[in-house]
Short mmCIF file of N, CA and C in Angstrom, two decimals:
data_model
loop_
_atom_site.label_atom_id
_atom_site.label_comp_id
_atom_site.label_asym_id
_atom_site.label_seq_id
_atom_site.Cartn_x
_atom_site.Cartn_y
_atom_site.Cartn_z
N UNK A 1041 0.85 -1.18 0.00
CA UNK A 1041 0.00 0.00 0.00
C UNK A 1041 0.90 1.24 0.00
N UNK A 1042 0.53 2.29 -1.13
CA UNK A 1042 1.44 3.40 -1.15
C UNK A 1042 0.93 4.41 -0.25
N UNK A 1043 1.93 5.18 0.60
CA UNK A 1043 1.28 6.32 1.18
C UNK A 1043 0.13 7.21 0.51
N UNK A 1044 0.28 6.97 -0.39
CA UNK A 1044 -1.19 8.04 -1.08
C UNK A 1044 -2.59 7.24 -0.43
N UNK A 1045 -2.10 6.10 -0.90
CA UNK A 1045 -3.11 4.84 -0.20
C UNK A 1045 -3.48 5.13 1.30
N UNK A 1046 -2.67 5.16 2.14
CA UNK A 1046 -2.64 5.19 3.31
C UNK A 1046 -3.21 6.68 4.17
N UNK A 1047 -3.25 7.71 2.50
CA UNK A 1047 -3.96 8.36 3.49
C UNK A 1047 -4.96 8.70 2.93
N UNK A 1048 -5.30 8.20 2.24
CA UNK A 1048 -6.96 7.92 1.56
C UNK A 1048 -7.51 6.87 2.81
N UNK A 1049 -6.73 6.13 2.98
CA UNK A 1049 -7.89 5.15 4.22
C UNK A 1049 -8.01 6.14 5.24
N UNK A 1050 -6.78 6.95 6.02
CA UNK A 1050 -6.86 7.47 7.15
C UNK A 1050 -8.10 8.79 6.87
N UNK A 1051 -8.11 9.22 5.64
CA UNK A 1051 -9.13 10.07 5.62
C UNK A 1051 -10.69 9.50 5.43
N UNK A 1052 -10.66 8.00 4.77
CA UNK A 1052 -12.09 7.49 4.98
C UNK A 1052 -12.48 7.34 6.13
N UNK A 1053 -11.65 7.30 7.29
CA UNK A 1053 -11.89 6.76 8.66
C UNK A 1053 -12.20 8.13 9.06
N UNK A 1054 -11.69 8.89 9.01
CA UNK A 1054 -11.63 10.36 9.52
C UNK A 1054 -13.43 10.73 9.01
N UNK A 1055 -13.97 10.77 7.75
CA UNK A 1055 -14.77 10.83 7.15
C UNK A 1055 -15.86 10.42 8.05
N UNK A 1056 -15.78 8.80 8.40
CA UNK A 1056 -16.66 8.07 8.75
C UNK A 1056 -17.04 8.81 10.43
N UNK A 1057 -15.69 9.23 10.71
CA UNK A 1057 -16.03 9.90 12.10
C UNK A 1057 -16.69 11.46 11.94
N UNK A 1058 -16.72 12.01 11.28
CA UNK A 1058 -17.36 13.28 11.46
C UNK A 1058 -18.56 12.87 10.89
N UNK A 1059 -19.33 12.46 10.30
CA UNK A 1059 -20.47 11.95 9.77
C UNK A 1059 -21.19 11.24 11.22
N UNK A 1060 -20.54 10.34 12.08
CA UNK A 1060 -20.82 10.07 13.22
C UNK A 1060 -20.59 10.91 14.31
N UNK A 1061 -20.29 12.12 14.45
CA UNK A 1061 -20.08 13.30 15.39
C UNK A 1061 -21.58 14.05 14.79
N UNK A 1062 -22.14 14.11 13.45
CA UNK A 1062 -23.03 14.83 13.00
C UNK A 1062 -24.39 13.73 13.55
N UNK A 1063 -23.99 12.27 13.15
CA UNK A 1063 -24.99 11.37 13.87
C UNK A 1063 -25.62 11.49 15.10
N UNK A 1064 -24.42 11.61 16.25
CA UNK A 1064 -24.46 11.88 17.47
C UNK A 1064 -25.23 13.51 17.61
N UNK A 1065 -24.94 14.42 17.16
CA UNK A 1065 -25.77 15.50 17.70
C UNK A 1065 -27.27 15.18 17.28
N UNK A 1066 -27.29 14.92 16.51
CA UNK A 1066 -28.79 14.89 15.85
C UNK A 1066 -29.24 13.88 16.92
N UNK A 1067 -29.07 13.11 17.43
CA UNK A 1067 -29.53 12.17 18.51
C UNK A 1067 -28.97 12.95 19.91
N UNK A 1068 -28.75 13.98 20.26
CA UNK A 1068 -28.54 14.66 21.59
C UNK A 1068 -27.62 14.03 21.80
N UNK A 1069 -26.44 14.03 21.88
CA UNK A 1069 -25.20 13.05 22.68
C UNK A 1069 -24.41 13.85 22.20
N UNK A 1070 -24.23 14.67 23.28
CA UNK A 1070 -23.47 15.60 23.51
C UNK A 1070 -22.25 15.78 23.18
N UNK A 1071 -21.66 14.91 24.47
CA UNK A 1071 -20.40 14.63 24.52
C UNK A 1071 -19.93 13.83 23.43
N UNK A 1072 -20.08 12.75 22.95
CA UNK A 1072 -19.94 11.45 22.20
C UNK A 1072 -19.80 12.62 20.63
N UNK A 1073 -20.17 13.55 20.28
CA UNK A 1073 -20.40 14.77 19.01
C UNK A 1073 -18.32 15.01 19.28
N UNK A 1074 -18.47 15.65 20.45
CA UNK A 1074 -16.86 16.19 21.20
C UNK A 1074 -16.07 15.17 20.72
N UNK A 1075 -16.15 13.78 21.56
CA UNK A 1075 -15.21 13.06 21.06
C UNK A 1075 -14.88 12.28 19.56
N UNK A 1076 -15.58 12.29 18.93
CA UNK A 1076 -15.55 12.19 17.41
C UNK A 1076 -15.33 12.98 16.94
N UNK A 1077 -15.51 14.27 17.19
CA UNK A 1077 -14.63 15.52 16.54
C UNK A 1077 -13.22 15.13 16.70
N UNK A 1078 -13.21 14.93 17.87
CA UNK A 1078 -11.69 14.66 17.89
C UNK A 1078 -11.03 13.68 17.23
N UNK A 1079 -11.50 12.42 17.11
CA UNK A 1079 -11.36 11.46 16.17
C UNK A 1079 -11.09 12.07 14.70
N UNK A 1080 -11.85 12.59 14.61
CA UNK A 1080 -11.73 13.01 12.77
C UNK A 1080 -10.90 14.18 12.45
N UNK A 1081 -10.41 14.61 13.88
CA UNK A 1081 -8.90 15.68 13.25
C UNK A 1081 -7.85 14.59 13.62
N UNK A 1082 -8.06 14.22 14.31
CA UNK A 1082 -6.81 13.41 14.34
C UNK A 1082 -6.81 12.38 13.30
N UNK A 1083 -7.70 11.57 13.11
CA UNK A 1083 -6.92 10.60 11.66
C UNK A 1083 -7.02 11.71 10.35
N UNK A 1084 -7.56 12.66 10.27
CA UNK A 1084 -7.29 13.46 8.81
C UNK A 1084 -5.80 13.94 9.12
N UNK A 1085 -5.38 14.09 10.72
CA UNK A 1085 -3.39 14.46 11.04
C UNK A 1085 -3.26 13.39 10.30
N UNK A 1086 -3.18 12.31 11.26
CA UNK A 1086 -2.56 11.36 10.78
C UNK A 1086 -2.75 10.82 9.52
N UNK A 1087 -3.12 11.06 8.74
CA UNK A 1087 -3.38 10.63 7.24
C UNK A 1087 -2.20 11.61 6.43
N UNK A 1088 -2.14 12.86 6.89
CA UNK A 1088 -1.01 13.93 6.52
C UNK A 1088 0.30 13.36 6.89
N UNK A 1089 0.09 13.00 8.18
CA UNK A 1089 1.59 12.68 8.38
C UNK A 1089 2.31 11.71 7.32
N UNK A 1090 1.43 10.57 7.18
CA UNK A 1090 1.75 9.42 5.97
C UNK A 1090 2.23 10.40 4.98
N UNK A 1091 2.08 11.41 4.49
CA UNK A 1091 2.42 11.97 2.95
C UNK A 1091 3.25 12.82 3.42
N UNK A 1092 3.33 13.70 4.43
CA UNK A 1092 4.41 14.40 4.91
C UNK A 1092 6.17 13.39 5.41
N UNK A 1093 5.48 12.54 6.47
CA UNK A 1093 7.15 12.14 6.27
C UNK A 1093 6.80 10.53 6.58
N UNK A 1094 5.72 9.63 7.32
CA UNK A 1094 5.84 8.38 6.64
C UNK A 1094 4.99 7.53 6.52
N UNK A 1095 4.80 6.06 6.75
CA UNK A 1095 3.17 5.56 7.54
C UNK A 1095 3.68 5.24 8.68
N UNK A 1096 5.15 5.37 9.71
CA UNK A 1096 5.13 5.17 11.06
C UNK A 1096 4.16 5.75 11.79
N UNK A 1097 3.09 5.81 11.85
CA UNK A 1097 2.20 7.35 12.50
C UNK A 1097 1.77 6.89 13.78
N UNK A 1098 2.62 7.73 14.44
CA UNK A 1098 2.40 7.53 16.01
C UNK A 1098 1.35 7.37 16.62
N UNK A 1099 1.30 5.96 17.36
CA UNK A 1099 -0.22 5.49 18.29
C UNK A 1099 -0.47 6.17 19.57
N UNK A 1100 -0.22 7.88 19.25
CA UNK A 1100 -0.89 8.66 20.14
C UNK A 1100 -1.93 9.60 19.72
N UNK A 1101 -2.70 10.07 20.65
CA UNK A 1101 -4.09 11.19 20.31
C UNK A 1101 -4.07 12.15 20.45
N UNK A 1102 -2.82 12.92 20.90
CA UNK A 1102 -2.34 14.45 21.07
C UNK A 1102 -2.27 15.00 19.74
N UNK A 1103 -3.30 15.65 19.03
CA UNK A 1103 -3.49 16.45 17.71
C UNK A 1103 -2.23 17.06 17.11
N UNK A 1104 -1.94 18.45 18.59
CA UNK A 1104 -1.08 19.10 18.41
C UNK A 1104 0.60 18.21 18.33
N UNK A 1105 0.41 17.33 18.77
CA UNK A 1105 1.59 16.29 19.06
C UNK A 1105 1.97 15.91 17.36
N UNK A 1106 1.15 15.55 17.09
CA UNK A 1106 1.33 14.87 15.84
C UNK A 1106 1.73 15.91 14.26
N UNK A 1107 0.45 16.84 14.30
CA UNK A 1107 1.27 17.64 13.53
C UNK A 1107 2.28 18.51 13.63
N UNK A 1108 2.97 18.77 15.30
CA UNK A 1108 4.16 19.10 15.37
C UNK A 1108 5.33 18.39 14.83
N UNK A 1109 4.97 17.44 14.47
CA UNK A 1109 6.25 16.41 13.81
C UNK A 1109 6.44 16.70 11.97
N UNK A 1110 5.06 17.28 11.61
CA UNK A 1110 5.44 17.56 10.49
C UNK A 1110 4.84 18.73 10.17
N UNK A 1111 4.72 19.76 10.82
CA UNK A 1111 4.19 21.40 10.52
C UNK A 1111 5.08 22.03 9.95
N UNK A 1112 6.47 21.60 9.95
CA UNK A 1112 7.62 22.40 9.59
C UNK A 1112 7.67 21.94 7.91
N UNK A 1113 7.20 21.28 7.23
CA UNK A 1113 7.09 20.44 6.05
C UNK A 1113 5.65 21.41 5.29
N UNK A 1114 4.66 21.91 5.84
CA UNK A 1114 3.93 22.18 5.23
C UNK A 1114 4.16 23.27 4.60
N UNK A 1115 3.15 23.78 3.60
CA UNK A 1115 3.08 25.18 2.90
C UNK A 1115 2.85 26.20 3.76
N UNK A 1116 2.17 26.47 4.60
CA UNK A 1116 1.87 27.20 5.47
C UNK A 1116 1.89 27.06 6.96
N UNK A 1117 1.82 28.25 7.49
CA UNK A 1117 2.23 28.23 9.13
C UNK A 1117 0.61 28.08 9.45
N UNK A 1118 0.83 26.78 10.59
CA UNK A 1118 -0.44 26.57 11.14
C UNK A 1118 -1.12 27.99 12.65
N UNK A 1119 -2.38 27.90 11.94
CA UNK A 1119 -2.81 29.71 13.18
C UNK A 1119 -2.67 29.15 14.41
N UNK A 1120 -2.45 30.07 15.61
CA UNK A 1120 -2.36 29.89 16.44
C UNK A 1120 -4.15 29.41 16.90
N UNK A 1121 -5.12 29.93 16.49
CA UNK A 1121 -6.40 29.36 16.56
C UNK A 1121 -6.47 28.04 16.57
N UNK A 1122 -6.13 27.38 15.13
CA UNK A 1122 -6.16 25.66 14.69
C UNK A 1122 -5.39 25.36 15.97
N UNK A 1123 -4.13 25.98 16.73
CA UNK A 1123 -3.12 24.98 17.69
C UNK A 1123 -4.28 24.92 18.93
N UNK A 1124 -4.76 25.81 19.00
CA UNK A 1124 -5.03 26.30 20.21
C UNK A 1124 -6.56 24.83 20.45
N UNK A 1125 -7.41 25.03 19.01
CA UNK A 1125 -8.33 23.94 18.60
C UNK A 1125 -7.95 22.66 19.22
N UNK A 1126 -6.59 22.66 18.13
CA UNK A 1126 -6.16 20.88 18.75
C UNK A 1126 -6.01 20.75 20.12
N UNK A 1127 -5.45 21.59 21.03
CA UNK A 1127 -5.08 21.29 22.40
C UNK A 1127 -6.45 20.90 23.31
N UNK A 1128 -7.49 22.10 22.42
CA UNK A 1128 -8.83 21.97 23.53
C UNK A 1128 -9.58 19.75 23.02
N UNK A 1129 -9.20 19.75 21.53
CA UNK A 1129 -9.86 18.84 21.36
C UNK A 1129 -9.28 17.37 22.01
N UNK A 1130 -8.15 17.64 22.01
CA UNK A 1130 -7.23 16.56 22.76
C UNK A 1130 -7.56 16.47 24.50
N UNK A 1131 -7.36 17.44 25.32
CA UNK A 1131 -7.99 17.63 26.35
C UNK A 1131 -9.19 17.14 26.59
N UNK A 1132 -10.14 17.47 25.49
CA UNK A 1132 -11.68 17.08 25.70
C UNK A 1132 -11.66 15.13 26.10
N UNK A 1133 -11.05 14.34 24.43
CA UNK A 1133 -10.79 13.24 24.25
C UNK A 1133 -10.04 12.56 25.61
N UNK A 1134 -9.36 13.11 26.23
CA UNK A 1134 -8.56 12.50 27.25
C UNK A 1134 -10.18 12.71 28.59
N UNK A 1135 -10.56 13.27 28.72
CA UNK A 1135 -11.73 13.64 29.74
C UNK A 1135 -12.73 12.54 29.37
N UNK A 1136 -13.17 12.14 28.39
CA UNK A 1136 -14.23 11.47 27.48
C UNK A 1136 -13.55 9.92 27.64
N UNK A 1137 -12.95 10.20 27.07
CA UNK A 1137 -11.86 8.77 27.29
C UNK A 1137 -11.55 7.73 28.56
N UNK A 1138 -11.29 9.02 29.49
CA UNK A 1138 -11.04 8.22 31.14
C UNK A 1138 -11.94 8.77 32.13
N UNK A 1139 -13.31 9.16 31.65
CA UNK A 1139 -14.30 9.94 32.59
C UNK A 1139 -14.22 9.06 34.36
N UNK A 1140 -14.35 10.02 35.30
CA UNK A 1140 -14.91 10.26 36.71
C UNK A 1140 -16.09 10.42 36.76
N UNK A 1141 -16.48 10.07 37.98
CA UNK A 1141 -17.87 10.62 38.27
C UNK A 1141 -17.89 11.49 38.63
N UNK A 1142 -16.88 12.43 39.16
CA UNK A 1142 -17.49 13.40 39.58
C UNK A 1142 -17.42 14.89 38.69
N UNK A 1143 -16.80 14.37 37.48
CA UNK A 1143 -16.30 15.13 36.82
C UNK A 1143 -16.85 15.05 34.95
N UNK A 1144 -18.00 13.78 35.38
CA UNK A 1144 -18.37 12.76 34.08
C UNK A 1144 -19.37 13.93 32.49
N UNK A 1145 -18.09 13.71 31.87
CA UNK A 1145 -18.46 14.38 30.50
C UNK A 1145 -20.31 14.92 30.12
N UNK A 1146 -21.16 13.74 30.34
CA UNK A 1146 -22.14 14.06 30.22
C UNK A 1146 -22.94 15.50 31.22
N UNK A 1147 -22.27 15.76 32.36
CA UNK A 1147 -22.58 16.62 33.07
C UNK A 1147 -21.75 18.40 32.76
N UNK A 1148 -20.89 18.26 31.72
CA UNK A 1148 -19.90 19.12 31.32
C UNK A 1148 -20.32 19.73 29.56
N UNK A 1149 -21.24 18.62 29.44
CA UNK A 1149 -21.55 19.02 27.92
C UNK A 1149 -22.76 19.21 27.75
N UNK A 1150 -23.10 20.71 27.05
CA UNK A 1150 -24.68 20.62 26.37
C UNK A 1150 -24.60 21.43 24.45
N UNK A 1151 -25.91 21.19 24.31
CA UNK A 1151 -26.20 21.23 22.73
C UNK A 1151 -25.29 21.97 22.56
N UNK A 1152 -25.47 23.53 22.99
CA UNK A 1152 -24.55 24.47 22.23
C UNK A 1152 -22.91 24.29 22.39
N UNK A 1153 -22.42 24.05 23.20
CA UNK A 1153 -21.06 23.69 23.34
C UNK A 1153 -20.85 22.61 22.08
N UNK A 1154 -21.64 21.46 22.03
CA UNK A 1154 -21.24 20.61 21.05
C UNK A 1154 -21.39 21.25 19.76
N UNK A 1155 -22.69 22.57 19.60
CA UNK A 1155 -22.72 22.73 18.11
C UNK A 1155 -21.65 23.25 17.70
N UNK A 1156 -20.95 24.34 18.40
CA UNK A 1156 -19.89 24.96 18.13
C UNK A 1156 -18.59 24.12 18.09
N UNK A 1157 -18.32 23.30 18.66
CA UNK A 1157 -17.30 22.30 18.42
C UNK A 1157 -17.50 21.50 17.04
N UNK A 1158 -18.55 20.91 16.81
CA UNK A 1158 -19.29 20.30 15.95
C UNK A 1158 -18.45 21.46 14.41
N UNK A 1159 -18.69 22.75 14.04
CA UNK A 1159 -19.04 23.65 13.13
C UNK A 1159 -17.60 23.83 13.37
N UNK A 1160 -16.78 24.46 14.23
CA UNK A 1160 -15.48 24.03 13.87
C UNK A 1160 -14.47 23.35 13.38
N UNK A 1161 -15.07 22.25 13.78
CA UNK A 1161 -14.26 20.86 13.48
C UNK A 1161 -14.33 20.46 11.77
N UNK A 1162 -15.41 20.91 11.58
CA UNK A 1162 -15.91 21.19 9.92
C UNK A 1162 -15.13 21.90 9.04
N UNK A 1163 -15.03 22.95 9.77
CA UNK A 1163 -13.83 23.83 9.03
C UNK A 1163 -12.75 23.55 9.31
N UNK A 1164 -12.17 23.02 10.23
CA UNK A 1164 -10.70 22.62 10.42
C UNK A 1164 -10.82 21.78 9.20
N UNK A 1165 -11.57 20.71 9.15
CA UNK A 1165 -11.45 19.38 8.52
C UNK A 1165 -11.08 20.04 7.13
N UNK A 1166 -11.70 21.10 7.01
CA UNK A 1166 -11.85 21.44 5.52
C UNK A 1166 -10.73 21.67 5.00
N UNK A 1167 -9.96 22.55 6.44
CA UNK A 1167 -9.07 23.51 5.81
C UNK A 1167 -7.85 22.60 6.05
N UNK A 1168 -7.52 21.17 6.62
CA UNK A 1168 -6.87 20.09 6.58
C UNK A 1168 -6.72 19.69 5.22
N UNK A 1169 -7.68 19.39 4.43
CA UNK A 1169 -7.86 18.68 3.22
C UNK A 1169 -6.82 19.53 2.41
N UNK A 1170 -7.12 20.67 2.31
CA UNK A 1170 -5.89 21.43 1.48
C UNK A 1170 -4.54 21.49 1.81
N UNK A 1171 -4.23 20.67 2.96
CA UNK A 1171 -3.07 21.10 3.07
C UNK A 1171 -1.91 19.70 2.65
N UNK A 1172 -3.23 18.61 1.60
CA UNK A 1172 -2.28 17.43 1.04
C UNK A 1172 -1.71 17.54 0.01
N UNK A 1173 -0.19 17.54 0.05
CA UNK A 1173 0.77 17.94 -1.02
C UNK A 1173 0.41 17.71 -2.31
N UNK A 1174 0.54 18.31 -3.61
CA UNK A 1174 0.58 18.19 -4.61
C UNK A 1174 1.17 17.28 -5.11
N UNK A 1175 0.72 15.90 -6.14
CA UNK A 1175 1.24 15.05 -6.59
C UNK A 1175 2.82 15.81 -7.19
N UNK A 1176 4.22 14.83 -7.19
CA UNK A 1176 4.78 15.53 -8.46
C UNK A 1176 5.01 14.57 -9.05
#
């Protein structure tokens, strides 16, 4: 499988997760919207990373982690907004991920918080897609 390959899958997966973050709101689930956002920036990273420098792509969920390994490779300087995005979405995922009770996601999340995460994550995604190198 050629990296082009590899990040055509990582972006079908990525795909499949924001479509299921859009699933989840439409069914009220708040939180579960949050953590699939996060899902679908991170494998559309990791799908970049494959074409940026390899398919080793690190089996971690830190957003900002990952495209720090290859931000220096891209066309453009990533905004401090998008960094700032990944940190909150990674944070969220780690909360969602290893929830407490006393601290349990469902009590931390409502509609509007998710829509706005939700409508972001849209445009990140978007503005991800452009940033896969030009065949040469």
């Amino acid at each position: 499988m050629t990296n082009e390959e590899k990040y055509t899958y990582w972006l079908e997966l990525a795909q499949y997760d924001l479509d299921t973050a859009t699933a989840m709101f439409s069914t009220e689930r708040w939180f579960y919207v949050i953590f699939m956002c996060q899902q679908a920036i991170e494998k559309c990273c990791k799908g970049l990373y494959t074409l940026y420098l390899d398919d080793n792509v690190p089996k971690i969920h830190n957003i900002k982690t990952i495209v720090s390994r290859f931000k220096d490779k891209l066309p453009i300087v990533i905004s401090e907004d998008n960094l700032r995005f990944f940190d909150s979405l990674s944070a969220q995922y780690i909360t969602y991920r290893y929830p407490d009770f006393e601290n349990s996601p469902e009590r931390q999340t409502d509609k509007s918080e998710a829509e706005q995460i939700l409508k972001k994550t849209r445009e990140v995604f978007s503005w991800l897609l452009t940033l896969k190198p030009s065949a040469k």
